[in-house]
Coordinates of N, CA and C in Angstrom, one line a residue:
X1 N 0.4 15.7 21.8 CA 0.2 15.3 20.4 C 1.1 14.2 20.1
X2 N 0.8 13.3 19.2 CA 1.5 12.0 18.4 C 1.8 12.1 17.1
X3 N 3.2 11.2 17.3 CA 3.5 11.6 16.4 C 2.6 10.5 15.4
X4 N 1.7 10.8 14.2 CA 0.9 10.6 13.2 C 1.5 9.7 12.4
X5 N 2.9 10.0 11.8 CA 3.4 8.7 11.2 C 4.2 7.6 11.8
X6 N 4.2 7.4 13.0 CA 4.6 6.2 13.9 C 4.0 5.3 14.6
X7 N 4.3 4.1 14.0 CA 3.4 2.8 14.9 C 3.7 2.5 15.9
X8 N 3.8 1.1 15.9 CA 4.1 -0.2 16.7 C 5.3 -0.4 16.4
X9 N 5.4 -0.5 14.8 CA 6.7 -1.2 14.2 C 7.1 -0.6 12.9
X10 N 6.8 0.8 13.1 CA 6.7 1.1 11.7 C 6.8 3.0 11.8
X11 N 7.7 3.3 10.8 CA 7.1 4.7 10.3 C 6.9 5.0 9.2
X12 N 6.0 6.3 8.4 CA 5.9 6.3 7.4 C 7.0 7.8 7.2
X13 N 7.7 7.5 5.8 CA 8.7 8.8 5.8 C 8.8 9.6 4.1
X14 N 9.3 10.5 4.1 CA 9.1 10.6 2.3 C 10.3 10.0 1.8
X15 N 9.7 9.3 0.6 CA 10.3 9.0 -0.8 C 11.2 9.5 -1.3
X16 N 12.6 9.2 -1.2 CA 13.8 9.9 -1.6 C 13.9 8.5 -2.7
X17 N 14.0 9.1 -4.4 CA 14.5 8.2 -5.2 C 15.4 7.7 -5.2
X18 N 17.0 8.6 -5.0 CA 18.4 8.4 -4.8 C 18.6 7.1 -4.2
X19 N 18.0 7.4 -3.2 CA 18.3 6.5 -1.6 C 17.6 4.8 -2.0
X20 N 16.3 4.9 -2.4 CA 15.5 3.8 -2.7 C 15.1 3.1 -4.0
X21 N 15.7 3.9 -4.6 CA 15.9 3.1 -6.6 C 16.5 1.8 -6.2
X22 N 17.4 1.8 -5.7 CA 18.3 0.2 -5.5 C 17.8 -1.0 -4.9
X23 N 17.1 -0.6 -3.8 CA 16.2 -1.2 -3.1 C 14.9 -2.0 -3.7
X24 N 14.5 -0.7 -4.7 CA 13.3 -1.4 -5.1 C 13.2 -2.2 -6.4
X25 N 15.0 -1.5 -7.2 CA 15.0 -3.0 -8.0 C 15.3 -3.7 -7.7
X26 N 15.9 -3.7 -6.6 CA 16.3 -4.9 -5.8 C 14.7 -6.4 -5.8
X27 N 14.0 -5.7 -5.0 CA 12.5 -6.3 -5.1 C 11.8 -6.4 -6.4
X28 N 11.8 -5.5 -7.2 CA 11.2 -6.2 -8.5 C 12.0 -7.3 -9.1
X29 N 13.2 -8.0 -8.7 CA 13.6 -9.2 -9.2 C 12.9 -10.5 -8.6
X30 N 12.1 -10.0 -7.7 CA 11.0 -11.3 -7.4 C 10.1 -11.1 -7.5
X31 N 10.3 -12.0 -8.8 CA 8.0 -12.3 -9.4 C 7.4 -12.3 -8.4
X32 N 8.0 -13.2 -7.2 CA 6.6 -13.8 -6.4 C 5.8 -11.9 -5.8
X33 N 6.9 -11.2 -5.1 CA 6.6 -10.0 -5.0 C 5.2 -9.2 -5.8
X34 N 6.1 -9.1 -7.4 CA 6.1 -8.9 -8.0 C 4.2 -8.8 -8.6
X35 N 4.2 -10.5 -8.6 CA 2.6 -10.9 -8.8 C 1.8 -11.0 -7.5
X36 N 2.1 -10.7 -6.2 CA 1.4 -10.2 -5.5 C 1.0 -8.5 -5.3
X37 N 1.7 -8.0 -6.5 CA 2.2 -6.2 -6.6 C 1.3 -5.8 -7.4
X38 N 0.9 -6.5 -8.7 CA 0.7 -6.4 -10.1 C 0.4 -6.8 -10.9
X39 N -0.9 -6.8 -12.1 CA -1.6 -7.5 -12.7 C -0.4 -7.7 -14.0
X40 N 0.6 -7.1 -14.3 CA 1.0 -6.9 -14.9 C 2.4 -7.6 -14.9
X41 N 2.8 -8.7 -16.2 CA 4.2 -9.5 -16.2 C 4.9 -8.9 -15.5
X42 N 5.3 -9.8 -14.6 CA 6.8 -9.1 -13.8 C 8.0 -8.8 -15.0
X43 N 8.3 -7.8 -14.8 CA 9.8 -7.2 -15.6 C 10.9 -6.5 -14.3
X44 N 12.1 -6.7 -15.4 CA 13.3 -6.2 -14.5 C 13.9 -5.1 -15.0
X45 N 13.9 -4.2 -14.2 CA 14.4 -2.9 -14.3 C 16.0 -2.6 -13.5
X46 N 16.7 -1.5 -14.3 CA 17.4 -1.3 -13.9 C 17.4 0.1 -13.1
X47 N 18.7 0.0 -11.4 CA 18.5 0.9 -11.0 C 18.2 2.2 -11.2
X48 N 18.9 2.7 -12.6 CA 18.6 4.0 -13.3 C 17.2 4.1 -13.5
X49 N 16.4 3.0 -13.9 CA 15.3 3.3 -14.4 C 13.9 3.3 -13.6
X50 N 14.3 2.7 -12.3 CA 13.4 3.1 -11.1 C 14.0 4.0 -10.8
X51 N 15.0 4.5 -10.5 CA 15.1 5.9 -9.9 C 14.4 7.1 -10.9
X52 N 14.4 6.9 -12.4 CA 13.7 8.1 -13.2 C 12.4 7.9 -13.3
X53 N 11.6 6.8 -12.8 CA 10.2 6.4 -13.1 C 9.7 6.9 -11.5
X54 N 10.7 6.7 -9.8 CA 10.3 7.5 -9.1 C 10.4 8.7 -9.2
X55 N 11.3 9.4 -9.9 CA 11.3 11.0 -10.1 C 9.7 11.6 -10.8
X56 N 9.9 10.8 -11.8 CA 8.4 11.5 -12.6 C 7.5 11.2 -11.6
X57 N 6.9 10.0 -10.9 CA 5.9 9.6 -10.2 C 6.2 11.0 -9.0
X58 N 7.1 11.2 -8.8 CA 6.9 12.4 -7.3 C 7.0 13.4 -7.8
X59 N 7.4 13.5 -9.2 CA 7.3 15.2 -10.0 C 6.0 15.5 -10.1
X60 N 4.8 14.1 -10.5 CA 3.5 14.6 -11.2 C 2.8 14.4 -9.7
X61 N 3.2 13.9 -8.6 CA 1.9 14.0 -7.5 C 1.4 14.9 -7.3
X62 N 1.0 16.0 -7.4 CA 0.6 17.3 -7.1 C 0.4 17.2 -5.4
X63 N -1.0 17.7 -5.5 CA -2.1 17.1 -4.1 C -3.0 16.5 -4.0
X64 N -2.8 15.4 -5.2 CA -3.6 14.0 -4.9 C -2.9 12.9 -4.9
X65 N -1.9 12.8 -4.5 CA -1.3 11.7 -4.5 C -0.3 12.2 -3.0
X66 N 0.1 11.0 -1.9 CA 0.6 10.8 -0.8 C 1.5 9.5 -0.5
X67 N 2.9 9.8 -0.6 CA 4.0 8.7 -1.4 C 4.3 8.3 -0.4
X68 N 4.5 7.4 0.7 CA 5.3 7.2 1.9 C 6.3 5.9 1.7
X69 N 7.4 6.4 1.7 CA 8.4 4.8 2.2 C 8.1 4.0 3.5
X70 N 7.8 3.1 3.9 CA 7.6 2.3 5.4 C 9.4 1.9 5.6
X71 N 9.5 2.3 6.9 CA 10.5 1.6 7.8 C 10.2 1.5 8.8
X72 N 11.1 0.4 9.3 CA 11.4 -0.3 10.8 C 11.2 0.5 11.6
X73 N 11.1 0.7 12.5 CA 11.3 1.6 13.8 C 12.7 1.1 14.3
X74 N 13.2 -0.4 14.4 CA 13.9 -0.8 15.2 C 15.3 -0.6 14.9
X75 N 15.1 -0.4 13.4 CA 17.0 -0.5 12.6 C 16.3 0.6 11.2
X76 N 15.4 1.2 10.8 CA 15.1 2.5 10.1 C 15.3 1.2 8.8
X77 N 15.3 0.3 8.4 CA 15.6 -0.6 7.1 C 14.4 0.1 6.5
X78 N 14.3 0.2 4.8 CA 13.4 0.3 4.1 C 12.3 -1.1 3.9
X79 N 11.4 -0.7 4.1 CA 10.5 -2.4 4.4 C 9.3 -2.2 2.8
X80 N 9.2 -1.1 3.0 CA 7.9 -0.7 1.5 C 7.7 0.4 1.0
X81 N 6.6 0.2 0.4 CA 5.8 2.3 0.3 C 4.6 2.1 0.3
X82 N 3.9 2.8 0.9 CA 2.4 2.9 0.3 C 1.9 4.3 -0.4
X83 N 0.8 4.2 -0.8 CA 0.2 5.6 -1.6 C -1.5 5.5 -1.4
X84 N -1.1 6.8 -0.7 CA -3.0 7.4 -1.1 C -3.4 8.1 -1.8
X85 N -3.9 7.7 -3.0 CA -4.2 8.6 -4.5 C -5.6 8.7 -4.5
X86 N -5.5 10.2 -3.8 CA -7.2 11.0 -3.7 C -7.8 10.8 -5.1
X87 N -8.9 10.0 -5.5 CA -10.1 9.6 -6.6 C -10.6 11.0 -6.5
X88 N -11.4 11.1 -5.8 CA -12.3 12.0 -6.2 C -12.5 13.3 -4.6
X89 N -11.7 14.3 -4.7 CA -11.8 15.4 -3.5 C -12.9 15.7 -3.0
X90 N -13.8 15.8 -3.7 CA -15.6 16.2 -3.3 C -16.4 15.7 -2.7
X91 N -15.5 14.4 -3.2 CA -16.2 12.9 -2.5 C -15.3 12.4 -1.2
X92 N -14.1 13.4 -1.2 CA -13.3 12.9 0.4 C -13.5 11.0 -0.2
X93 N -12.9 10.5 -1.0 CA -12.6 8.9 -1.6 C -11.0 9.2 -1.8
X94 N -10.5 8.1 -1.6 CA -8.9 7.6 -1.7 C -8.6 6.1 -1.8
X95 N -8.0 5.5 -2.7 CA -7.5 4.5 -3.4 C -6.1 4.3 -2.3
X96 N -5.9 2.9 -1.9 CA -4.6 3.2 -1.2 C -4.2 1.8 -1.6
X97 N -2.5 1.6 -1.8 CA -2.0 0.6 -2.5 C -0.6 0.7 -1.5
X98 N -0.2 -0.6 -0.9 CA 1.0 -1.1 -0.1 C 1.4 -1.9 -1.0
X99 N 3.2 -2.0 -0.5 CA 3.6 -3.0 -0.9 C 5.4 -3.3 0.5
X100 N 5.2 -4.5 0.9 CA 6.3 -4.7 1.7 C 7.4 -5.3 0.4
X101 N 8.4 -5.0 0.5 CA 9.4 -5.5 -0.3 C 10.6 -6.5 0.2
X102 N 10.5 -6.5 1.4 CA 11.5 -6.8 2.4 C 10.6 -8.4 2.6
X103 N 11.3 -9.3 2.1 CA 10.3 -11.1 2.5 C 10.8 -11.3 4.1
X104 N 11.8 -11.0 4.6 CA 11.9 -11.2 5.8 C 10.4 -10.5 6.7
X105 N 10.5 -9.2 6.3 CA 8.8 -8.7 7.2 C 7.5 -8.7 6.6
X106 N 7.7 -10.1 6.2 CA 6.0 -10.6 5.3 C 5.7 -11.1 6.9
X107 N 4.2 -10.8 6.6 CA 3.5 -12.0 7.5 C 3.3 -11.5 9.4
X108 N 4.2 -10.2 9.5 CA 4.6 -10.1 11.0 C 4.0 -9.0 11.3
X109 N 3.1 -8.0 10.8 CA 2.6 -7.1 11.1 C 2.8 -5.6 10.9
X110 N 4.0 -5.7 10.0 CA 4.6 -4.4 9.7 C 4.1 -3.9 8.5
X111 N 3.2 -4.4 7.4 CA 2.1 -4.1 6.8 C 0.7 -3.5 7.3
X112 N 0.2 -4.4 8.3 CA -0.6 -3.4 8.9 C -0.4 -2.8 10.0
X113 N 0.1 -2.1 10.3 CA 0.4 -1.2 11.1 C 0.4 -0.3 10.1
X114 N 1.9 -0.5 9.0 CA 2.1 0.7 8.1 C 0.3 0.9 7.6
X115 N -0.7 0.2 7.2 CA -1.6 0.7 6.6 C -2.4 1.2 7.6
X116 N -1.9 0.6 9.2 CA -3.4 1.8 9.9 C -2.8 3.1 10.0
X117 N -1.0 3.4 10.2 CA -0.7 4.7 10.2 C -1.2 5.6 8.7
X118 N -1.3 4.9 7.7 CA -2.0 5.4 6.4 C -3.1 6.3 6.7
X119 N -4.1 4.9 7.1 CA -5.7 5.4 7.2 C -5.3 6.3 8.3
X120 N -5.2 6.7 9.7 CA -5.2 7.5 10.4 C -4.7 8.6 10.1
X121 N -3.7 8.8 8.7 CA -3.3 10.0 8.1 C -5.0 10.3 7.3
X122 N -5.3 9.6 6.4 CA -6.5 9.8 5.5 C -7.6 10.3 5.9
X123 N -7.7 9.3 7.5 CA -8.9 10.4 7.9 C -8.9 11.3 8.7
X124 N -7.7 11.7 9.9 CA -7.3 12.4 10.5 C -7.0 13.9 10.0
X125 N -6.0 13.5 9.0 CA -5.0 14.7 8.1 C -5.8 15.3 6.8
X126 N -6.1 14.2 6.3 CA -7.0 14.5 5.0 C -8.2 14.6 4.6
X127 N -8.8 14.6 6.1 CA -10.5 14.9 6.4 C -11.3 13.4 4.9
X128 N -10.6 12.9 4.7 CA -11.1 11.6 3.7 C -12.5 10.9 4.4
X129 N -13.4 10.6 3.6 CA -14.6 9.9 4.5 C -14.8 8.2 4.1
X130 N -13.9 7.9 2.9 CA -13.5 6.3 2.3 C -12.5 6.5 1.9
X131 N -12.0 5.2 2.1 CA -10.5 4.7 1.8 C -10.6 3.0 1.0
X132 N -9.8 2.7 0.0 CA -10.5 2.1 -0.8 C -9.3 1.4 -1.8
X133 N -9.4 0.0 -2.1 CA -7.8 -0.6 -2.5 C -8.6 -2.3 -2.8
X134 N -7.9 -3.0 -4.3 CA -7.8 -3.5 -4.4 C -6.6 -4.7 -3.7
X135 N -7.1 -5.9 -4.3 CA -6.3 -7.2 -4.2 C -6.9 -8.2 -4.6
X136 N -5.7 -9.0 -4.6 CA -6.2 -10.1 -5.7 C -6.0 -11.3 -5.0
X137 N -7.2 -12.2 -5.4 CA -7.8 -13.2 -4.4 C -6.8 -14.8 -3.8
X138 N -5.7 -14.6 -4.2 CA -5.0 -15.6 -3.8 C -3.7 -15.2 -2.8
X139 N -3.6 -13.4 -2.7 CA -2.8 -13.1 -2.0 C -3.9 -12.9 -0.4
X140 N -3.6 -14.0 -0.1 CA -4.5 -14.5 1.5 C -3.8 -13.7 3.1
X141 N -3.0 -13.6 3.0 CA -1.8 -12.7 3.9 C -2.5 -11.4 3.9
X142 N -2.3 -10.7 2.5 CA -3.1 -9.6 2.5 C -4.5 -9.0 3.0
X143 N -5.0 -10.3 2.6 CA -6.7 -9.8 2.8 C -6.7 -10.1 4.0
X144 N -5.8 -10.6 4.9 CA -6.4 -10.8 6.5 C -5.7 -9.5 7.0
X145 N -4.2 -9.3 6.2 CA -4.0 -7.8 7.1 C -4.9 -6.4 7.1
X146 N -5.9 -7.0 5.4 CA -6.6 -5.4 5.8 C -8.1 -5.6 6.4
X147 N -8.4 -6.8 6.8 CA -9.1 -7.2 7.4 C -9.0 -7.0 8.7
X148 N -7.7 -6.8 9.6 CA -7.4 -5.9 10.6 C -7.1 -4.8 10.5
X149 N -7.0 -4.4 9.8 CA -7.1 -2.8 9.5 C -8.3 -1.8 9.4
X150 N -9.3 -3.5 9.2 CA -10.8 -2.8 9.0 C -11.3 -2.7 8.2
X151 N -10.7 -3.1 6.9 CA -11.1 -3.0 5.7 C -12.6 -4.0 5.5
X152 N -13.3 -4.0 5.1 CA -14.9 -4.5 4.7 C -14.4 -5.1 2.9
X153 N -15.1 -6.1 3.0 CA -14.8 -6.9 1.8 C -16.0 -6.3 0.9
X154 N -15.8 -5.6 -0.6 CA -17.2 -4.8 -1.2 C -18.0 -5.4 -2.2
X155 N -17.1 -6.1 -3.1 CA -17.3 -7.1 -3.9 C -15.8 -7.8 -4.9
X156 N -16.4 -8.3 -5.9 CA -15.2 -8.9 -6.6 C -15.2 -8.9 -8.5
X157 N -14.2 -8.7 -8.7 CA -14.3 -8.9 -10.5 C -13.6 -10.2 -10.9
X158 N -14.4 -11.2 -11.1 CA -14.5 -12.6 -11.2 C -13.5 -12.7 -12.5
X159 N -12.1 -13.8 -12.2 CA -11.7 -14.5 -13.4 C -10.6 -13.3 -14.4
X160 N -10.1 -12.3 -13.4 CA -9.8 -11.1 -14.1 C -7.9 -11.4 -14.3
X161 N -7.5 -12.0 -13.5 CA -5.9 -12.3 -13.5 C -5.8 -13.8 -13.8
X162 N -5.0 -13.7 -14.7 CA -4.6 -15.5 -15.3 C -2.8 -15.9 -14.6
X163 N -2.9 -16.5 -14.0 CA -1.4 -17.2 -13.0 C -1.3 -18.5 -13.4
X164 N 0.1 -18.9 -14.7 CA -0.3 -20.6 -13.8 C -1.0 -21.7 -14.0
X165 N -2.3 -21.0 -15.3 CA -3.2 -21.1 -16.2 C -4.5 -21.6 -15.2
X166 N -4.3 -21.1 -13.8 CA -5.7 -20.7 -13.7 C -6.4 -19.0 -13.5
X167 N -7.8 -18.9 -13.3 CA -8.0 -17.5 -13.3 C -8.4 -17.1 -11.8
X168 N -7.7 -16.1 -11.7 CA -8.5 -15.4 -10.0 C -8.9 -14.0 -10.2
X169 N -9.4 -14.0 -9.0 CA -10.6 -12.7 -8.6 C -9.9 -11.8 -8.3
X170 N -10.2 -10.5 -8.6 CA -9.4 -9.3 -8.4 C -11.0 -9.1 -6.9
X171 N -10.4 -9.1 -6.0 CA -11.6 -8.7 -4.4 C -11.2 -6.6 -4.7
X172 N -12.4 -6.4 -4.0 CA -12.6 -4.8 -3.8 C -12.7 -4.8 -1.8
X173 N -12.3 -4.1 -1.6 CA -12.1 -3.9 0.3 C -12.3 -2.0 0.2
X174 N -12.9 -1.9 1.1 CA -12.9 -0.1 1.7 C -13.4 -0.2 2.8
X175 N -12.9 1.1 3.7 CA -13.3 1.5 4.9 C -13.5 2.8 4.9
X176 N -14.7 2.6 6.0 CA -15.0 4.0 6.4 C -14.6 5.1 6.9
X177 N -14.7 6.4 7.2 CA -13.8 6.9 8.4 C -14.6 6.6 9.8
X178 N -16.4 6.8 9.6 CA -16.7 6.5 10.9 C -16.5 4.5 11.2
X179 N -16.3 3.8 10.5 CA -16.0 2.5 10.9 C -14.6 2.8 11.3
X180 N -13.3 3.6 10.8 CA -12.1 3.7 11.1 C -12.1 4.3 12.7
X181 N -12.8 5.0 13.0 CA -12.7 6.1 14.1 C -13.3 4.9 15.1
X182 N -14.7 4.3 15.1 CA -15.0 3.2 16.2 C -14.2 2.8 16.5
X183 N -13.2 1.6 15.2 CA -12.3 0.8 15.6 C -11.2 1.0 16.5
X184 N -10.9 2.7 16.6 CA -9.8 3.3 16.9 C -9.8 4.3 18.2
X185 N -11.3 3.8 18.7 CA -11.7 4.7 19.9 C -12.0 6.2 19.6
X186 N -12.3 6.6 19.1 CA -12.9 7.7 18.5 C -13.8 8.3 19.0
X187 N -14.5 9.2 19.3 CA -15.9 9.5 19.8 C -16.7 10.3 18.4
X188 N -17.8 10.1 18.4 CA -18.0 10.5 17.0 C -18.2 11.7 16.7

């Protein structure tokens, strides 16, 4: 057996607020992050105040929601988090939302990796049959990493975010499990 949350370059581990409040206001002090994070004005928070906004977020996850911090494999650094927030159980559907925080590991693969270790939790662990996550059309880095990850482009909500004073597209991406499983050598 393998171990399930370990990559290439990456593992996924739980969410200690104590540990990672600092860190992550550390990162919300860059917009640029920031507006590739969130439709939403960048603001600056203080470490008290991500550490009690991640307490409530892991107080209310019940068992629809799946919090992972990403680290390095090579020096254990905090690099991100991602989340798979089960939409609908019946439907085996999940919403999954990354973020690297670390600008040194933009661009290198430690995004997707951390999101194929995701999906192979999703569909492996959580019997999930779609996996399913926005982005927004000028973060180009992204859409190629979930585009190796397998992600299928679904459609788009035209003119939805204003940057800068022009408008972009909020793109829709989802994968399958049986497209996840091909990709991944799978037998069906």
């Amino acid at each position: 057996m393998k171990d399930i949350l370990k990559g290439q370059l990456v593992r996924l581990a739980a969410m200690d607020p104590e540990e990672v409040s600092k860190t992550f206001a550390n990162w919300n002090r860059d917009s640029e992050y920031k507006r590739l994070l969130d439709l939403d004005t960048p603001r600056l928070n203080s470490v008290k105040a991500v550490k009690e906004w991640l307490e409530k977020e892991l107080e209310k996850m019940g068992d629809s929601m799946y919090w992972f911090s990403i680290r390095a494999l090579e020096d254990d650094r905090l690099l991100g988090d991602i989340t798979l927030e089960i939409v609908h159980w019946n439907n085996r559907d999940a919403f999954v939302g990354i973020g690297i925080g670390a600008r040194d590991y933009w661009g290198r693969g430690y995004g997707t990796d951390a999101m194929s270790l995701a999906l192979g939790y999703a569909f492996t662990e959580l019997n999930l049959y779609r996996v399913t996550l926005d982005v927004f059309e000028y973060n180009q880095r992204a859409i190629r990493s979930y585009e190796k990850a397998g992600f299928q482009h679904e459609g788009r909500q035209r003119g939805t975010i204003l940057r800068e004073g022009k408008r972009w597209d909020v793109l829709f991406m989802g994968i399958l499990c049986d497209e996840w499983r091909k990709q991944n050598g799978y037998a069906n």
